[in-house]
Coordinates of C-alpha atoms in Angstrom, one line a residue:
M12 CA -123.2 -51.7 -132.9
C13 CA -122.3 -48.2 -134.0
G14 CA -119.9 -45.5 -132.8
I15 CA -121.0 -42.0 -131.7
F16 CA -118.8 -39.0 -131.0
A17 CA -119.3 -35.3 -130.2
Y18 CA -117.0 -32.3 -129.6
L19 CA -118.1 -29.0 -128.1
N20 CA -115.7 -26.1 -127.4
Y21 CA -116.8 -23.2 -125.2
N22 CA -114.8 -19.9 -125.1
A23 CA -112.0 -21.8 -126.8
T24 CA -111.5 -20.4 -130.3
R25 CA -110.9 -23.2 -132.9
E26 CA -110.8 -23.2 -136.7
R27 CA -113.4 -25.2 -138.6
R28 CA -110.7 -27.4 -140.1
H29 CA -109.4 -28.3 -136.6
M30 CA -112.9 -29.2 -135.4
V31 CA -113.7 -31.3 -138.4
E32 CA -110.4 -33.2 -138.2
L33 CA -111.1 -33.8 -134.5
L34 CA -114.5 -35.3 -135.4
F35 CA -112.9 -37.5 -138.1
N36 CA -110.2 -38.7 -135.7
G37 CA -112.9 -39.5 -133.1
L38 CA -114.5 -41.7 -135.7
R39 CA -111.3 -43.4 -136.6
R40 CA -110.9 -44.4 -133.0
L41 CA -114.4 -45.9 -133.1
E42 CA -114.2 -47.6 -136.5
H43 CA -114.1 -51.0 -134.8
R44 CA -117.7 -50.3 -133.8
G45 CA -119.0 -49.7 -137.3
Y46 CA -117.4 -49.3 -140.7
D47 CA -120.0 -49.4 -143.6
S48 CA -120.9 -45.7 -143.5
A49 CA -120.2 -42.5 -141.5
G50 CA -121.2 -38.9 -141.2
I51 CA -120.6 -35.6 -139.3
S52 CA -122.5 -32.4 -138.7
T53 CA -120.9 -29.0 -138.0
D54 CA -122.2 -25.5 -137.8
A55 CA -122.7 -23.3 -140.9
D56 CA -121.1 -19.8 -141.1
P57 CA -122.5 -17.6 -138.4
C58 CA -125.4 -15.2 -139.2
R59 CA -126.6 -12.4 -137.0
A60 CA -130.2 -12.4 -138.2
P61 CA -132.7 -15.2 -137.8
V62 CA -132.9 -17.6 -140.8
T63 CA -136.1 -18.8 -142.4
V64 CA -135.9 -22.2 -144.1
S65 CA -138.1 -23.6 -146.8
S66 CA -140.4 -25.3 -144.3
G67 CA -141.3 -21.9 -142.9
A68 CA -139.5 -22.4 -139.6
V69 CA -137.5 -19.4 -138.3
L70 CA -134.2 -20.5 -136.8
P71 CA -132.0 -18.4 -134.5
S72 CA -128.9 -19.7 -136.3
P73 CA -128.3 -21.2 -139.8
P74 CA -129.1 -24.9 -140.4
P75 CA -126.2 -27.1 -139.5
L76 CA -124.2 -28.7 -142.3
V77 CA -124.4 -32.5 -142.7
F78 CA -121.9 -34.7 -144.5
R79 CA -122.6 -38.4 -144.9
Q80 CA -120.9 -41.1 -147.0
K81 CA -121.1 -44.9 -147.6
G82 CA -117.9 -46.8 -146.9
K83 CA -115.1 -46.5 -144.5
I84 CA -114.3 -43.2 -142.7
E85 CA -111.5 -42.2 -145.1
K86 CA -114.1 -42.1 -147.9
L87 CA -116.1 -39.7 -145.8
V88 CA -113.0 -37.6 -145.3
S89 CA -112.2 -37.4 -149.0
S90 CA -115.8 -36.6 -150.0
F91 CA -116.0 -33.9 -147.3
Y92 CA -112.9 -32.0 -148.5
H93 CA -114.1 -32.4 -152.1
E94 CA -117.5 -30.9 -151.2
A95 CA -115.9 -28.2 -149.2
V96 CA -114.1 -27.0 -152.3
V97 CA -117.2 -27.2 -154.4
V98 CA -119.4 -25.1 -152.0
E99 CA -116.4 -22.9 -151.0
L100 CA -116.7 -23.8 -147.4
D101 CA -114.3 -21.7 -145.3
L102 CA -112.2 -24.2 -143.4
E103 CA -110.1 -21.5 -141.7
L104 CA -113.2 -19.8 -140.2
S105 CA -112.8 -19.6 -136.4
F106 CA -115.6 -20.4 -133.8
T107 CA -115.4 -19.3 -130.2
S108 CA -118.1 -21.9 -129.4
H109 CA -119.2 -24.8 -131.5
A110 CA -121.0 -28.2 -131.3
G111 CA -120.2 -31.0 -133.7
I112 CA -121.5 -34.6 -133.8
A113 CA -120.3 -37.7 -135.7
H114 CA -121.3 -41.3 -136.3
T115 CA -119.8 -44.4 -137.8
R116 CA -122.3 -47.1 -138.7
W117 CA -122.8 -50.8 -138.8
A118 CA -126.0 -51.2 -140.8
T119 CA -129.0 -52.9 -139.1
H120 CA -131.9 -51.0 -140.6
G121 CA -131.4 -50.2 -144.3
E122 CA -128.5 -50.9 -146.5
P123 CA -125.2 -48.9 -146.2
S124 CA -125.8 -45.6 -148.1
P125 CA -125.4 -41.8 -147.5
I126 CA -129.2 -41.4 -146.9
N127 CA -129.2 -44.2 -144.2
S128 CA -126.1 -42.8 -142.6
H129 CA -126.1 -40.6 -139.5
P130 CA -126.6 -37.9 -138.4
Q131 CA -130.3 -38.4 -139.2
T132 CA -132.4 -35.2 -139.6
S133 CA -135.9 -33.9 -138.9
G134 CA -136.1 -32.8 -142.5
E135 CA -135.4 -29.6 -144.4
G136 CA -133.5 -27.1 -142.4
N137 CA -131.9 -29.8 -140.2
E138 CA -133.9 -28.4 -137.2
F139 CA -133.0 -31.5 -135.2
L140 CA -130.1 -33.8 -135.7
V141 CA -129.4 -37.1 -134.0
V142 CA -126.6 -39.7 -133.9
Q143 CA -127.5 -43.0 -132.2
N144 CA -125.8 -46.2 -131.0
G145 CA -128.5 -48.8 -130.4
I146 CA -131.9 -50.0 -131.7
I147 CA -135.3 -48.4 -131.2
T148 CA -137.8 -51.3 -131.1
T149 CA -140.9 -49.1 -131.4
Y150 CA -139.8 -47.2 -134.4
M151 CA -142.4 -48.6 -136.8
D152 CA -145.3 -47.5 -134.5
L153 CA -143.7 -44.1 -134.1
K154 CA -143.1 -43.8 -137.9
E155 CA -146.8 -44.6 -138.6
T156 CA -147.9 -41.9 -136.2
L157 CA -145.6 -39.3 -137.6
L158 CA -146.6 -40.1 -141.2
K159 CA -150.2 -39.3 -140.2
Y160 CA -149.0 -35.8 -139.1
G161 CA -147.4 -35.1 -142.4
F162 CA -143.8 -36.1 -141.9
H163 CA -141.9 -37.6 -144.8
F164 CA -139.2 -40.2 -144.3
E165 CA -136.2 -40.6 -146.5
S166 CA -134.2 -43.4 -144.9
D167 CA -134.9 -47.0 -143.8
T168 CA -133.4 -46.4 -140.4
D169 CA -135.0 -46.6 -137.0
T170 CA -133.1 -43.5 -135.9
E171 CA -134.9 -41.1 -138.3
V172 CA -138.0 -41.2 -136.1
I173 CA -136.1 -39.6 -133.3
P174 CA -135.2 -36.1 -134.8
K175 CA -138.7 -36.0 -136.5
L176 CA -140.3 -36.8 -133.1
A177 CA -138.1 -34.0 -131.6
K178 CA -139.4 -31.5 -134.1
F179 CA -143.0 -32.7 -133.5
V180 CA -142.6 -32.2 -129.7
H181 CA -140.8 -28.9 -130.2
D182 CA -143.6 -27.4 -132.4
I183 CA -146.4 -28.6 -130.1
L184 CA -144.7 -27.3 -126.9
N185 CA -144.0 -23.9 -128.6
E186 CA -147.6 -23.7 -129.8
D187 CA -148.7 -24.3 -126.2
L188 CA -146.5 -21.5 -124.9
G189 CA -147.6 -19.1 -127.7
S190 CA -151.2 -19.7 -126.8
D191 CA -150.5 -18.5 -123.2
G192 CA -149.6 -15.0 -124.4
G193 CA -147.1 -12.9 -122.7
D194 CA -143.3 -12.8 -123.5
K195 CA -141.9 -15.3 -125.9
Q196 CA -140.5 -18.3 -124.0
V197 CA -138.1 -21.0 -125.2
V198 CA -138.8 -24.7 -124.4
P199 CA -135.6 -26.2 -122.8
F200 CA -133.7 -28.5 -125.1
T201 CA -133.7 -31.1 -122.3
Q202 CA -137.5 -31.1 -122.0
I203 CA -137.8 -31.9 -125.7
V204 CA -135.3 -34.8 -125.4
M205 CA -137.0 -36.2 -122.3
D206 CA -140.4 -36.1 -124.0
V207 CA -138.9 -38.0 -126.9
M208 CA -137.3 -40.5 -124.6
R209 CA -140.7 -41.3 -123.1
Q210 CA -141.8 -42.6 -126.5
L211 CA -138.7 -44.7 -127.2
E212 CA -138.2 -48.4 -126.3
G213 CA -135.0 -50.2 -126.8
A214 CA -131.4 -50.0 -125.9
Y215 CA -129.7 -46.8 -127.1
A216 CA -127.4 -43.9 -126.6
L217 CA -128.2 -40.6 -128.3
I218 CA -126.5 -37.3 -129.0
C219 CA -128.8 -34.4 -130.2
K220 CA -128.1 -31.1 -131.8
S221 CA -130.4 -28.3 -133.0
P222 CA -130.0 -24.8 -134.5
Y223 CA -132.8 -23.7 -132.1
Y224 CA -130.2 -24.2 -129.4
P225 CA -126.9 -23.0 -130.8
N226 CA -123.7 -24.4 -129.2
E227 CA -125.8 -26.8 -127.1
I228 CA -125.7 -30.6 -127.0
V229 CA -128.1 -33.0 -125.2
A230 CA -127.2 -36.6 -124.8
C231 CA -128.9 -39.5 -123.1
K232 CA -128.6 -43.3 -122.7
R233 CA -130.5 -46.4 -121.8
G234 CA -128.6 -49.6 -122.0
N235 CA -125.7 -48.6 -124.3
P236 CA -122.4 -46.9 -123.2
L237 CA -121.8 -43.2 -123.2
L238 CA -118.9 -41.3 -121.7
L239 CA -118.3 -37.6 -121.2
G240 CA -114.8 -36.2 -121.3
V241 CA -113.9 -32.8 -119.9
K242 CA -110.8 -30.7 -120.8
E243 CA -110.2 -27.4 -119.2
T244 CA -107.3 -25.0 -119.8
G245 CA -105.4 -23.4 -117.0
D246 CA -105.7 -24.9 -113.5
M247 CA -106.9 -28.5 -113.9
R248 CA -108.3 -30.3 -110.9
T249 CA -109.4 -33.9 -110.6
D250 CA -111.3 -33.7 -107.3
I251 CA -114.2 -31.8 -108.8
N252 CA -117.9 -32.5 -109.2
V253 CA -120.0 -31.9 -112.3
E254 CA -122.8 -30.2 -110.6
S255 CA -120.8 -27.9 -108.3
D256 CA -117.8 -27.1 -110.6
L257 CA -118.8 -27.3 -114.2
S258 CA -122.2 -25.8 -113.6
A259 CA -121.1 -23.1 -111.2
E260 CA -121.5 -19.5 -112.5
G261 CA -118.0 -18.6 -111.6
H262 CA -116.6 -21.2 -114.0
H263 CA -118.6 -20.3 -117.1
G264 CA -115.9 -18.0 -118.5
K265 CA -113.1 -20.6 -118.5
P266 CA -112.2 -22.1 -121.9
K267 CA -113.5 -25.7 -122.0
E268 CA -113.7 -28.6 -124.4
Y269 CA -116.1 -31.5 -124.0
Y270 CA -116.1 -34.9 -125.7
L271 CA -118.9 -37.4 -125.8
A272 CA -118.2 -40.9 -127.1
S273 CA -119.5 -44.5 -127.0
D274 CA -116.0 -45.7 -126.3
A275 CA -113.1 -44.4 -124.2
N276 CA -110.8 -44.9 -127.2
A277 CA -112.1 -41.7 -128.7
I278 CA -111.6 -39.6 -125.6
V279 CA -108.3 -40.7 -123.9
E280 CA -106.0 -38.8 -126.3
H281 CA -107.8 -35.6 -125.4
T282 CA -108.4 -35.9 -121.6
R283 CA -108.5 -38.5 -118.8
R284 CA -111.2 -36.7 -116.8
V285 CA -114.4 -38.5 -117.6
L286 CA -117.9 -39.2 -116.4
V287 CA -119.5 -42.5 -117.2
T288 CA -123.2 -41.7 -117.7
Q289 CA -125.7 -44.0 -116.1
D290 CA -128.9 -45.3 -117.6
N291 CA -131.8 -42.7 -117.8
E292 CA -129.4 -39.8 -117.3
V293 CA -129.6 -36.8 -119.6
V294 CA -126.5 -34.7 -120.1
H295 CA -126.9 -31.1 -121.1
M296 CA -123.9 -29.0 -122.2
N297 CA -124.5 -25.2 -122.6
D298 CA -122.6 -22.0 -121.9
G299 CA -119.6 -23.8 -120.6
A300 CA -121.7 -25.8 -118.0
V301 CA -122.6 -29.5 -117.8
H302 CA -125.9 -30.4 -116.2
I303 CA -126.9 -34.0 -115.4
F304 CA -130.6 -34.8 -115.1
K305 CA -132.4 -37.9 -114.1
F306 CA -135.0 -39.0 -116.6
D307 CA -138.5 -39.9 -115.4
S308 CA -140.0 -42.4 -117.7
D309 CA -143.6 -41.8 -116.4
K310 CA -145.5 -40.6 -119.5
S311 CA -148.1 -38.9 -117.3
R312 CA -145.6 -36.5 -115.8
R313 CA -143.9 -33.6 -117.5
L314 CA -141.4 -31.9 -115.2
L315 CA -140.5 -28.3 -116.1
R316 CA -137.5 -28.6 -113.8
P317 CA -136.3 -32.3 -113.9
A318 CA -134.3 -33.6 -110.9
S319 CA -130.6 -32.9 -111.3
A320 CA -128.0 -35.4 -110.3
Q321 CA -124.7 -34.7 -108.5
R322 CA -121.9 -36.6 -110.1
G323 CA -118.2 -36.6 -109.8
L324 CA -115.6 -37.0 -112.5
S325 CA -113.2 -40.0 -112.5
T326 CA -109.8 -40.5 -114.1
L327 CA -109.6 -42.7 -117.2
E328 CA -107.1 -45.4 -116.6
M329 CA -105.9 -46.2 -120.1
E330 CA -103.0 -45.1 -122.3
V331 CA -103.2 -43.7 -125.8
E332 CA -101.2 -46.7 -126.9
Q333 CA -104.1 -48.9 -126.1
I334 CA -106.1 -47.5 -129.0
R335 CA -103.4 -48.7 -131.4
K336 CA -102.2 -52.3 -132.1
G337 CA -99.3 -51.9 -129.7
K338 CA -97.1 -55.1 -129.5
F339 CA -99.8 -57.2 -131.1
E340 CA -99.8 -58.3 -134.8
H341 CA -103.5 -57.4 -135.3
F342 CA -106.5 -56.0 -133.5
M343 CA -108.1 -59.4 -132.9
Q344 CA -105.1 -60.7 -131.0
K345 CA -105.0 -57.4 -129.0
E346 CA -108.7 -57.7 -128.1
I347 CA -108.3 -61.3 -126.9
H348 CA -105.6 -60.3 -124.5
E349 CA -107.6 -57.2 -123.4
Q350 CA -110.7 -59.2 -122.4
P351 CA -110.2 -58.9 -118.6
D352 CA -110.0 -55.1 -118.9
S353 CA -112.9 -55.0 -121.4
L354 CA -115.1 -56.8 -118.9
T355 CA -114.3 -54.2 -116.3
M356 CA -115.2 -51.4 -118.7
T357 CA -118.4 -53.1 -119.8
M358 CA -119.6 -53.3 -116.2
R359 CA -118.6 -49.7 -115.3
G360 CA -121.7 -47.7 -114.5
R361 CA -123.8 -50.9 -114.2
L362 CA -122.5 -52.1 -110.8
I363 CA -124.2 -50.7 -107.8
R364 CA -121.7 -50.7 -104.9
G365 CA -124.3 -50.0 -102.2
G366 CA -123.6 -48.4 -98.8
E367 CA -124.1 -49.7 -95.3
Q368 CA -127.9 -49.7 -95.8
K369 CA -128.0 -50.6 -99.4
A370 CA -127.5 -54.0 -101.0
K371 CA -125.0 -54.5 -103.9
G372 CA -126.6 -55.1 -107.3
I373 CA -126.3 -54.9 -111.0
L374 CA -128.3 -52.4 -113.2
L375 CA -129.0 -53.5 -116.8
G376 CA -130.8 -50.6 -118.3
G377 CA -132.0 -52.5 -121.4
L378 CA -133.8 -55.1 -119.2
K379 CA -134.9 -52.9 -116.3
D380 CA -138.3 -51.9 -117.7
H381 CA -139.1 -55.5 -118.6
L382 CA -138.2 -57.4 -115.4
K383 CA -141.8 -58.2 -114.5
T384 CA -142.4 -59.7 -117.8
I385 CA -139.2 -61.7 -117.7
R386 CA -140.0 -63.0 -114.2
R387 CA -143.4 -64.3 -115.4
S388 CA -141.9 -66.0 -118.4
R389 CA -141.8 -69.8 -118.5
R390 CA -139.1 -69.9 -121.1
I391 CA -136.2 -67.7 -122.0
L392 CA -134.4 -67.8 -125.4
F393 CA -130.9 -66.5 -126.0
I394 CA -130.2 -65.7 -129.6
G395 CA -126.8 -64.8 -131.0
C396 CA -124.0 -65.5 -133.4
G397 CA -120.2 -65.6 -133.0
T398 CA -119.2 -64.2 -129.6
S399 CA -122.8 -63.4 -128.7
Y400 CA -123.6 -67.1 -129.3
N401 CA -120.9 -68.2 -126.9
A402 CA -122.1 -65.7 -124.3
A403 CA -125.6 -67.2 -124.6
L404 CA -124.2 -70.6 -124.0
A405 CA -122.4 -69.4 -120.9
A406 CA -125.6 -67.9 -119.6
I407 CA -127.7 -71.1 -119.8
P408 CA -126.7 -72.5 -116.4
V409 CA -127.9 -69.4 -114.6
A410 CA -131.1 -68.8 -116.7

């Protein structure tokens, strides 16, 4: 279990120090999800001309900066400010638009270390960066394939295959476009992420960033939680719709701030307007707009214009005090008393209400693709420890 967080400001000028502190604070709110290492990525100083990195790639913007550290989040904070002094990083520099991502880790693949921390990168130049909450079960097969194509791996994580696979897909698709002749085209960031998703198996939530797509973020999920928070200055409405309001041309100029997180704890202090993303949805934030796409897992299909989804925002029903200990002596006591609400939050986005013609049901993204195999099984094993073990015991009568 890990914690992922992202902050994107559009047409809302913010200093680098403010954005970095916002990322750090988001991780502090998620530290209960992972605590052995952490990392963030922010944009480098703007550059008007394209940048050529050592790999030979030409980037429209400078490679993003990556800071990672073993240990608790405060250790990452200290090392960041120390490194900022050493490299003379201008913390007062302002950005009108900017995309930053962050991660706090509970190690499952590889020991706690800076190199195994997230964001994981595609290699030199940080052409693609990814933070992940979850596990990719097919990562060894993907790693072997990418090694044959000349990719070098630095970490022991399953996540590292994702940004490297994104670079592989990006380069191939751009070669295909270049061979067609004509004007230079840009492969949509969403298409790259969807092509990557078709190769991934497991339960995960991802947030992706790339200098090829400045000030853009693409996020997706399958099985693991991911929330989008929306904060808009000026007239704020709650009866809006992501597709009709946030993506409408007339709204692009409004200053906006977006937050992505694996837990509502990291969002509630900034905004209560949220969208709970559903399994196989891809969230694309660009130019002040949010677009939600439905992911098609059919590997034989490659849609240039994936189907969009019309979704409404809801109001987050929790207080800032809930992310603190409140009246309880310690967090464990607090979590015990919050179990009824936690169960409700866990099932949010997984319960299908159904209309007059539709039956009610439950959608479990991590199991959905394997239902046929499960139904054919003669024996089911539940494996867990601690709370997971107790949950397995509770499931025995219905198995």
